[in-house]
Amino acid sequence: MRVYLVLATREARERIPAPAFRAARRAIHEAFPVPSDVVKAVEWTAPGGRVALLGWTNEPEHELLPETVISGAAWRLGYCGYLAEPKRDVDLLLARDDLAATAAELGGVFSIFRAGTEGAEAATAMARVCPVYHAEARGLRVIGSRALLVHLVAQAARTDREDPEVDIDVEALHPLVRHGFHANDDTPFRGVHALPAGSLIRAVPGEPTVVRRQPSAPARETPRDDRGRRELVRPLAEALVASAAPLARHQDPVRLALSGGRDSRLMAAVLRSAGVAFTATTHGFADDPDVVLGTRVAQALQIEHEVELTVPQERKDFVDVQHPFSRTHDIIRMCEGMNSAYESVNRYRPYDLAPRTSGSGGETLRGGFLYDQDDISAEGLQKRVRLIFHAAERFMTSAANERAAAEHRPWAERARSDGFDVLDKLYLHYRTGRWIVGSHTATLMNTPYYHPFFDNRVVREALALSAEWRRSEYPFYLLLQELAPPLAAIPPEGKRWRFDRGRGPLFSGRRAWRARAPLTANGGTSGFNWRVSFDQNFRDLLQEQILDGPEALFDIVDRDAYTTLLRDSPGRWTKQIWHVYTLSVLLSQEWRRPPPALSPVRIPIPG
């Protein structure tokens, strides 16, 4: 994992103040969630001291990993994530003046930072999986890849303190309660914002800060004939194959989790088409549809396939889980308070060069939020858009709901003319662009991780197909026919393709699985949800940590409504309870200190 910070003064004759550098060197150990002794630093300051680029990494030196800071004739360059063709792409980024236009052409999953004697710039890709954050304080522009780092350096400039307090923007946190992530460009830290997807920020001393979005091409009209549709999908198929090229550079084969569902089978087809060495693994009981369909997919592709069969265990009376405070502390540190502790993310381990990938992001190929939207009437689409912004409004304060209404309003206007496009873009810009960031970061600190479905060129080619057509799953079906025709004939997840209006199931395994005799709960099956059980068995702890938590919490959470929720129906609102619990710990700022040694919580399993 690589972390970057760009500093640039607003005034042409000013120098970056020395305390800003000292604050950055101190803050990196809090903002970079790896042991301090594995972090290596690189710093470059332009002549005159008006611009600087700082980089840190915990990655080993290896030919497949870039230098932290790369030097060119006019620029110093660093990037998070990966580029599809590193040598060629780095040369372009160092040579060309227009960073936004250059970044729009590149494949990979990345954010780019570059600095020169005249100024500094940063750019995001279309999926924004690798973020850029920015702030300004007392004439210093601060741009970086970690929001907390940007905030602490900006706070140092604002307060003249090298170890400043964190200023939490409570009002901006209402989406965290609703969703467990930010559905806008805010962050928990006052004055720090995320750069939009596919955008550029430029900071030149003596000139105003520029934020410019690189627009995607409008969706092409969907042909009526099948030949025309195949031609329309072909550039996306080619982009998908090209997106897997970085994986082929590794000597180690890739391990792909193969469920037999839509996304994992397409990923298998992409990897095989790209000549990537990989093995497929499936986990489950022998009659689990994932195992049955995954095996069929592997046989059709003639690829190595390992099935890890689950066997029933002896009944357990309890399960031990990590204490909620420890879990929440870890996730706030990792995700910078932008994901709730309802999620699970990786913890630090020594860096491993074995490549990894997954089918994350496949929803973009199927219309984003449209992929599970059954009601596609104009009213149904508008209702879904409203729900995204107003979720959980029954236990939010009126001020929080007013803020949600203001954020919803421009999207609602757009939804009146094209609700399909709005639900597609909301998913890409905020679900993908904000929710996935924390878990992606947690992975990058441990290993090189590749996301072909989030690839910049793949996303741009996907957006060239209308959202309504992608929702039909027909483009997805045509991709399989283009890359691995036998896979298109295997039923996806036990159901027909959405565009297939035939009657009856094609594969009855899913129905049979659901009708089988219930398995003995062992704490690891879908029959036992430890989060729900935690809410039911540890209500007193929840009340202490939430209702008796920081008073600022109730600027956005209605105390009376939440008290009723905890008393009457905690299991129904499990996600929101974890979201609010995370927010309570975030506001307490106890996550800035090392966590106490807390024993696991023992949860009884119902008989």
XYZ file of C-alpha atoms in Angstrom:
607
model
C 0.000 0.000 0.000
C 1.232 3.471 -0.865
C 0.064 6.696 0.783
C 0.546 10.159 -0.726
C 0.322 13.765 0.386
C 0.635 16.831 -1.841
C 1.192 20.298 -0.389
C 0.919 23.533 -2.369
C 0.683 27.132 -1.212
C -2.058 29.424 -2.459
C 0.188 32.487 -2.675
C 3.010 32.442 -5.203
C 5.536 34.006 -2.832
C 4.750 31.855 0.195
C 6.635 28.739 1.260
C 5.076 25.656 2.782
C 5.386 26.195 6.549
C 7.834 23.825 8.256
C 5.230 22.713 10.851
C 3.167 21.217 7.992
C 6.006 18.821 7.152
C 6.533 17.926 10.789
C 2.794 17.358 11.244
C 2.725 15.064 8.189
C 5.641 12.989 9.476
C 3.885 12.627 12.808
C 0.374 12.055 11.406
C 1.371 9.327 8.969
C 1.790 6.866 11.842
C -1.825 7.447 12.830
C -3.272 7.648 9.321
C -1.368 4.712 7.768
C -2.806 1.625 9.530
C 0.331 -0.543 9.488
C 3.144 -0.925 12.056
C 5.392 2.129 11.999
C 8.547 0.071 11.591
C 7.487 -1.198 8.142
C 6.791 2.256 6.690
C 9.337 3.808 4.300
C 9.118 7.489 3.407
C 10.086 9.556 0.341
C 9.861 13.356 0.194
C 10.356 15.858 -2.616
C 10.074 19.626 -2.325
C 10.201 21.923 -5.344
C 12.810 24.710 -5.509
C 11.312 27.683 -3.732
C 9.418 25.492 -1.272
C 5.925 26.163 -2.658
C 5.073 22.587 -3.693
C 5.870 19.199 -2.168
C 5.049 15.544 -2.713
C 5.400 13.090 0.164
C 4.979 9.337 -0.188
C 5.019 6.365 2.188
C 4.842 2.622 1.549
C 4.945 -0.696 3.355
C 5.543 -2.608 0.104
C 8.797 -4.484 -0.559
C 11.048 -3.551 -3.448
C 10.014 -5.679 -6.409
C 9.953 -5.345 -10.189
C 6.153 -5.637 -10.210
C 5.718 -2.802 -7.704
C 6.424 0.841 -8.589
C 8.810 3.196 -6.853
C 6.992 5.262 -4.266
C 7.893 8.499 -6.062
C 8.928 8.408 -9.727
C 11.013 11.270 -11.162
C 10.572 12.810 -14.600
C 11.842 15.911 -16.374
C 9.014 18.164 -15.130
C 7.092 16.084 -12.588
C 7.421 13.839 -9.564
C 4.754 11.149 -9.699
C 3.117 8.615 -7.393
C 0.018 6.498 -7.726
C -2.147 4.291 -5.528
C -3.484 1.006 -6.841
C -2.150 -0.167 -10.187
C -1.874 0.838 -13.845
C -2.711 -1.610 -16.640
C 0.552 -0.983 -18.516
C 2.836 0.573 -15.899
C 5.893 1.516 -17.970
C 3.943 3.031 -20.851
C 1.377 4.694 -18.587
C 3.988 6.249 -16.279
C 5.793 7.700 -19.306
C 2.524 9.272 -20.471
C 1.752 10.672 -17.024
C 5.202 12.235 -16.757
C 5.198 13.666 -20.285
C 1.708 15.009 -20.908
C 0.363 18.310 -19.613
C -3.326 17.312 -19.352
C -3.474 14.855 -16.458
C -7.274 14.468 -16.548
C -7.405 13.533 -20.232
C -4.442 11.185 -19.845
C -5.917 9.434 -16.812
C -9.220 8.956 -18.665
C -7.410 6.856 -21.286
C -5.615 4.555 -18.862
C -6.601 1.103 -17.684
C -6.224 -0.014 -14.095
C -7.570 0.931 -10.676
C -5.716 3.989 -9.437
C -5.471 7.501 -8.124
C -2.617 9.668 -9.362
C -0.585 12.369 -7.614
C 2.045 14.501 -9.315
C 3.966 17.623 -8.366
C 6.309 19.949 -10.227
C 7.957 23.300 -9.777
C 4.839 25.121 -11.001
C 2.179 23.261 -9.008
C 0.552 19.954 -8.114
C -2.313 17.782 -9.363
C -4.236 14.643 -8.455
C -6.775 12.586 -10.373
C -9.260 9.801 -9.691
C -10.416 6.968 -11.944
C -14.072 6.407 -12.875
C -14.749 3.899 -10.099
C -12.931 5.980 -7.421
C -11.869 2.826 -5.572
C -8.569 4.593 -4.875
C -9.644 7.962 -3.452
C -8.232 11.482 -3.366
C -9.075 13.809 -0.448
C -8.481 17.545 -0.275
C -8.654 20.462 2.158
C -7.319 23.993 2.522
C -6.218 25.913 5.603
C -4.596 29.350 5.900
C -3.365 29.371 2.307
C -2.076 25.790 2.240
C -3.707 23.304 -0.164
C -3.514 19.734 1.172
C -4.289 16.774 -1.110
C -3.778 13.114 -0.262
C -4.891 9.500 -0.350
C -5.846 9.243 3.369
C -8.525 11.578 4.695
C -7.170 11.617 8.263
C -3.691 12.536 7.055
C -5.093 15.412 4.986
C -7.169 16.580 7.939
C -4.359 16.491 10.497
C -1.967 18.402 8.243
C -4.649 20.989 7.435
C -5.446 21.256 11.150
C -1.748 21.782 11.886
C -1.681 24.650 9.390
C -4.867 26.070 10.890
C -3.803 25.823 14.546
C 0.024 26.028 14.382
C 0.113 22.726 16.309
C 2.045 19.728 15.042
C -0.258 17.309 16.870
C -3.701 18.901 16.486
C -7.071 17.663 17.654
C -9.379 15.924 15.185
C -12.430 18.044 14.351
C -15.331 15.710 13.511
C -18.054 17.144 11.265
C -21.043 15.589 13.039
C -23.702 16.923 10.666
C -21.950 15.299 7.697
C -22.142 11.867 9.312
C -25.854 11.224 8.816
C -25.294 8.899 5.764
C -23.114 6.690 7.967
C -26.148 6.020 10.172
C -28.386 5.381 7.167
C -26.059 3.176 5.118
C -22.803 2.516 6.953
C -20.894 4.612 4.385
C -20.998 8.103 2.890
C -23.485 8.614 0.047
C -21.873 11.943 -0.872
C -18.389 13.470 -1.082
C -18.144 14.383 2.608
C -15.835 12.771 5.141
C -16.037 12.611 8.952
C -13.346 15.309 9.139
C -14.400 18.933 8.927
C -13.117 20.644 5.804
C -11.986 17.433 4.066
C -13.821 16.246 0.963
C -13.414 13.365 -1.459
C -12.586 14.293 -5.041
C -15.411 13.085 -7.330
C -14.958 10.112 -9.630
C -13.112 10.741 -12.875
C -11.940 14.159 -11.697
C -8.840 16.328 -11.446
C -7.764 18.755 -8.734
C -5.016 21.262 -9.547
C -3.214 23.533 -7.071
C -0.861 26.102 -8.629
C 0.666 28.748 -6.327
C -0.760 32.136 -7.216
C -3.890 30.639 -8.821
C -7.263 29.393 -7.486
C -7.741 25.683 -6.865
C -9.337 23.964 -9.867
C -11.559 20.887 -9.650
C -12.567 19.550 -13.052
C -14.585 16.477 -13.920
C -13.652 14.460 -17.002
C -17.063 13.493 -18.424
C -17.826 10.004 -19.650
C -19.175 9.580 -23.149
C -22.982 9.412 -23.373
C -24.474 5.950 -23.649
C -24.786 4.686 -27.214
C -28.169 3.773 -28.611
C -28.889 0.059 -28.262
C -29.264 -1.586 -31.706
C -32.389 -3.588 -32.427
C -30.606 -6.436 -34.172
C -28.529 -9.064 -32.369
C -25.489 -8.544 -34.576
C -25.436 -4.849 -33.762
C -25.737 -5.600 -30.058
C -22.814 -8.007 -30.173
C -20.723 -5.351 -31.890
C -21.744 -2.827 -29.233
C -20.612 -5.122 -26.396
C -17.311 -6.152 -28.031
C -15.259 -3.102 -26.825
C -16.322 -3.914 -23.253
C -15.244 -7.541 -23.704
C -11.861 -6.371 -25.032
C -11.468 -3.957 -22.117
C -12.208 -6.758 -19.657
C -9.548 -9.015 -21.170
C -7.032 -6.144 -21.143
C -7.903 -5.395 -17.507
C -6.571 -8.806 -16.457
C -3.131 -8.241 -18.015
C -1.522 -7.053 -14.735
C -2.422 -10.389 -13.129
C -0.570 -12.289 -15.854
C 2.706 -10.611 -14.878
C 2.829 -12.514 -11.599
C 4.464 -15.939 -11.483
C 2.033 -17.136 -8.828
C -1.349 -18.364 -10.089
C -4.381 -16.383 -8.981
C -6.906 -17.990 -6.629
C -10.454 -17.198 -7.723
C -13.458 -17.868 -5.484
C -15.919 -19.451 -7.904
C -19.555 -19.598 -6.823
C -20.969 -20.232 -10.269
C -22.876 -16.943 -10.065
C -22.803 -14.229 -12.670
C -19.761 -12.261 -11.579
C -17.408 -15.081 -10.634
C -18.062 -17.010 -13.847
C -17.453 -13.898 -15.951
C -14.228 -13.320 -14.027
C -13.167 -16.892 -14.790
C -13.898 -16.301 -18.473
C -11.907 -13.048 -18.426
C -8.886 -14.622 -16.726
C -8.821 -17.533 -19.136
C -9.177 -15.232 -22.166
C -6.297 -13.095 -20.862
C -4.026 -16.122 -20.385
C -3.824 -15.651 -16.623
C -2.827 -18.738 -14.645
C -5.445 -19.320 -11.973
C -7.125 -21.939 -9.836
C -10.762 -21.839 -8.829
C -12.031 -22.692 -5.357
C -15.563 -23.243 -4.099
C -16.637 -23.716 -0.499
C -19.874 -25.298 0.711
C -21.836 -28.461 1.277
C -21.831 -31.010 -1.541
C -25.399 -30.182 -2.615
C -24.991 -26.415 -2.246
C -25.888 -24.741 -5.567
C -22.612 -22.794 -5.404
C -20.725 -26.095 -5.413
C -22.917 -27.656 -8.116
C -22.847 -24.657 -10.459
C -19.214 -23.780 -9.691
C -18.218 -27.311 -10.657
C -20.177 -27.057 -13.911
C -18.482 -23.757 -14.756
C -15.016 -25.181 -14.016
C -15.690 -28.255 -16.145
C -16.955 -26.137 -19.028
C -13.769 -24.039 -18.938
C -11.557 -27.086 -18.200
C -9.814 -25.242 -15.366
C -8.355 -26.517 -12.112
C -11.064 -26.470 -9.460
C -10.774 -27.182 -5.751
C -13.953 -27.832 -3.763
C -13.637 -27.333 -0.015
C -16.576 -29.287 1.346
C -18.236 -28.138 4.535
C -19.209 -30.823 6.985
C -21.680 -30.447 9.867
C -20.020 -29.939 13.219
C -21.048 -30.994 16.648
C -23.502 -28.648 18.191
C -22.019 -25.652 19.994
C -23.648 -23.867 22.874
C -21.868 -20.571 22.234
C -19.614 -18.692 19.852
C -16.816 -16.292 20.795
C -16.575 -13.097 18.758
C -14.261 -10.127 18.885
C -15.379 -7.533 21.399
C -17.438 -4.882 19.577
C -15.229 -2.036 20.737
C -12.084 -3.769 19.471
C -13.775 -4.528 16.165
C -15.038 -0.975 15.801
C -11.687 0.522 16.811
C -9.937 -1.502 14.103
C -12.422 -0.628 11.377
C -12.453 3.092 12.161
C -8.652 3.124 11.947
C -8.682 1.151 8.710
C -11.616 2.883 6.995
C -11.149 6.312 8.614
C -14.668 6.344 10.024
C -16.242 5.987 6.585
C -17.471 2.388 7.006
C -19.374 0.990 9.949
C -18.248 -1.953 12.059
C -21.081 -4.015 10.608
C -18.568 -4.721 7.823
C -15.589 -7.044 8.079
C -12.233 -5.904 6.705
C -8.744 -7.355 6.726
C -6.293 -6.702 9.531
C -2.604 -6.065 8.910
C -0.271 -8.939 8.104
C 3.198 -8.988 6.479
C 3.082 -8.095 2.803
C 2.567 -11.043 0.432
C 3.258 -10.667 -3.300
C 0.788 -13.383 -4.350
C -1.848 -11.689 -6.571
C -5.505 -11.775 -5.629
C -8.716 -10.825 -7.360
C -12.489 -11.139 -7.034
C -15.721 -10.418 -8.883
C -16.354 -7.224 -6.907
C -17.885 -4.541 -9.077
C -19.904 -6.788 -11.341
C -23.058 -4.851 -10.447
C -21.761 -1.970 -12.583
C -22.080 -4.245 -15.607
C -25.727 -4.833 -14.633
C -26.866 -1.282 -13.890
C -25.677 -0.578 -10.346
C -28.645 -0.095 -8.010
C -30.865 -1.288 -10.869
C -29.641 -4.861 -10.538
C -32.101 -5.560 -7.685
C -34.748 -3.001 -8.662
C -37.893 -4.871 -9.687
C -40.213 -1.866 -10.057
C -38.841 0.081 -13.036
C -41.809 2.408 -13.479
C -40.951 6.111 -13.267
C -42.522 6.220 -9.811
C -40.671 3.094 -8.684
C -37.297 4.468 -9.755
C -37.936 7.802 -8.057
C -39.012 6.026 -4.879
C -35.742 4.052 -4.824
C -33.709 7.233 -5.288
C -35.524 8.828 -2.369
C -34.915 5.767 -0.187
C -31.174 5.962 -0.834
C -31.039 9.437 0.674
C -33.749 9.125 3.336
C -33.096 5.622 4.691
C -33.611 5.261 8.462
C -35.318 8.663 8.634
C -37.653 7.408 11.396
C -34.881 7.674 13.989
C -32.947 10.651 12.587
C -33.343 14.210 13.810
C -35.253 16.735 11.747
C -31.972 18.546 11.025
C -30.422 15.347 9.664
C -33.472 14.672 7.526
C -33.442 18.224 6.188
C -29.831 17.765 5.167
C -30.723 14.481 3.453
C -33.546 16.219 1.603
C -31.159 18.877 0.310
C -28.753 16.201 -0.929
C -31.599 14.233 -2.494
C -33.112 17.188 -4.366
C -30.731 17.466 -7.371
C -30.773 13.699 -7.893
C -34.561 13.667 -7.696
C -34.687 16.284 -10.456
C -32.472 14.121 -12.654
C -34.501 11.008 -11.825
C -37.649 12.590 -13.261
C -36.081 12.470 -16.720
C -33.902 9.323 -16.410
C -34.224 7.286 -13.244
C -32.234 4.452 -14.804
C -29.156 6.624 -15.242
C -29.478 8.103 -11.740
C -29.571 4.718 -9.990
C -26.650 3.564 -12.114
C -24.528 6.632 -11.312
C -25.434 6.698 -7.617
C -24.132 3.156 -7.299
C -20.923 3.898 -9.176
C -20.152 7.209 -7.490
C -21.137 6.376 -3.918
C -21.695 2.660 -3.308
C -18.611 1.706 -5.325
C -16.812 5.001 -4.867
C -17.250 5.270 -1.094
C -18.273 1.913 0.452
C -15.673 -0.322 -1.214
C -12.773 2.039 -0.465
C -12.232 0.898 3.119
C -12.100 -2.811 2.372
C -9.933 -2.198 -0.707
C -7.464 -0.225 1.405
C -7.449 -2.990 4.010
C -6.460 -5.434 1.276
C -3.817 -3.279 -0.409
C -1.799 -2.979 2.776
C -1.262 -6.761 2.693
C -1.023 -7.784 -0.956
C -1.369 -6.616 -4.584
C -5.070 -6.840 -5.344
C -6.659 -6.529 -8.766
C -10.224 -5.510 -9.592
C -10.899 -6.057 -13.329
C -14.540 -4.981 -12.982
C -13.421 -1.666 -11.445
C -10.834 -1.067 -14.193
C -11.010 2.492 -15.503
C -11.464 1.507 -19.148
C -13.923 -1.256 -18.253
C -16.128 1.188 -16.341
C -16.031 3.707 -19.186
C -17.000 1.042 -21.723
C -19.774 -0.181 -19.421
C -21.195 3.335 -19.148
C -21.279 3.485 -22.949
C -24.107 0.917 -22.742
C -27.415 2.252 -21.492
C -28.193 1.531 -17.853
C -31.642 0.189 -18.741
C -30.114 -2.326 -21.177
C -27.439 -3.390 -18.693
C -30.187 -4.019 -16.124
C -31.730 -6.566 -18.520
C -28.531 -8.657 -18.150
C -28.423 -9.146 -21.906
C -25.049 -7.350 -22.293
C -23.707 -9.561 -19.476
C -24.987 -12.631 -21.326
C -23.370 -11.431 -24.572
C -20.050 -10.940 -22.739
C -20.117 -14.579 -21.708
C -20.991 -15.634 -25.234
C -18.065 -13.582 -26.527
C -15.489 -14.840 -24.003
C -16.697 -18.333 -23.022
C -19.869 -19.436 -24.870
C -20.543 -22.605 -22.778
C -20.977 -20.476 -19.634
C -23.936 -18.562 -21.068
C -25.939 -21.802 -21.139
C -25.407 -22.570 -17.438
C -28.229 -21.057 -15.335
C -27.036 -18.177 -13.132
C -27.598 -18.805 -9.430
C -30.497 -21.131 -10.109
C -32.558 -18.514 -11.938
C -33.148 -17.420 -15.497
C -31.439 -14.368 -16.923
C -33.550 -11.281 -16.406
C -34.157 -10.870 -20.138
C -35.307 -14.507 -20.448
C -39.084 -14.526 -19.954
C -39.447 -18.304 -20.040
C -41.431 -19.988 -17.293
C -40.074 -22.202 -14.551
C -36.576 -22.549 -13.084
C -33.664 -23.839 -15.134
C -31.958 -25.248 -12.083
C -33.835 -26.452 -9.048
C -30.825 -26.745 -6.739
C -31.380 -23.449 -4.947
C -34.983 -24.336 -4.126
C -33.977 -27.792 -2.922
C -31.214 -26.302 -0.777
C -33.641 -23.965 0.943
C -36.105 -26.785 1.560
C -33.569 -29.113 3.131
C -33.589 -29.985 6.811
C -32.051 -27.183 8.877
C -28.390 -27.589 9.744
C -27.049 -27.591 13.262
C -26.090 -24.027 14.119
C -22.363 -23.780 14.741
C -21.695 -20.067 14.589
C -20.492 -20.272 11.027
C -23.670 -21.069 9.095
C -26.313 -18.771 7.719
C -28.651 -20.131 10.373
C -26.880 -18.115 13.063
C -26.207 -14.392 12.830
C -23.929 -13.364 15.669
C -24.546 -9.650 15.050
C -28.288 -10.061 15.612
C -27.637 -12.269 18.623
C -25.230 -9.703 20.011
C -27.943 -7.054 19.864
C -30.367 -9.339 21.639
C -27.996 -10.546 24.353
C -25.992 -7.415 25.096
C -28.568 -4.675 25.055
C -27.168 -3.131 28.237
C -23.755 -2.648 26.638
C -25.399 -1.095 23.569
C -27.319 1.307 25.753
C -24.175 2.331 27.596
C -22.124 2.809 24.426
C -24.859 4.509 22.378
C -27.438 6.179 24.594
C -24.849 7.216 27.169
C -22.244 8.003 24.510
C -21.114 11.368 23.120
C -23.879 13.956 23.291
C -23.016 15.155 19.761
C -24.394 11.842 18.473
C -27.897 13.117 19.113
C -27.432 16.080 16.791
C -28.294 13.610 14.016
C -29.851 10.619 15.851
C -33.208 11.089 17.565
C -32.618 9.877 21.127
C -36.238 8.942 21.891
C -36.746 7.064 18.621
C -33.502 5.188 19.069
C -34.338 4.264 22.668
C -37.584 2.744 21.423
C -35.719 0.856 18.707
C -33.263 -0.681 21.160
C -36.055 -1.651 23.543
C -38.604 -3.053 21.098
C -36.901 -4.402 17.967
C -33.117 -4.483 17.988
C -32.859 -7.502 15.688
C -34.814 -5.768 12.925
C -32.408 -2.852 12.806
C -29.119 -4.708 13.322
C -27.225 -2.817 10.623
C -28.299 0.614 11.862
C -27.402 -0.303 15.446
C -23.880 -1.174 14.333
C -23.738 1.999 12.241
C -24.696 4.156 15.235
C -22.363 2.234 17.537
C -19.504 2.973 15.118
C -20.495 6.617 15.049
C -20.527 6.732 18.858
C -16.953 5.391 19.030
C -15.851 7.721 16.219
C -17.224 10.776 18.030
C -15.665 9.696 21.323
C -12.268 9.776 19.574
C -11.202 6.772 21.652
C -10.032 5.197 18.359
C -7.043 7.595 18.389
C -5.611 5.704 21.349
C -4.438 2.075 21.412
C -7.410 -0.180 22.192
C -7.588 -1.792 25.613
C -7.075 -5.540 25.844
C -10.697 -6.704 25.733
C -11.696 -10.346 25.923
C -13.897 -11.836 23.184
C -17.627 -11.752 23.824
C -19.281 -15.144 24.344
C -22.687 -15.343 22.678
C -25.018 -18.253 23.455
C -26.487 -20.069 20.456
C -30.232 -20.565 20.788
C -31.331 -24.165 21.237
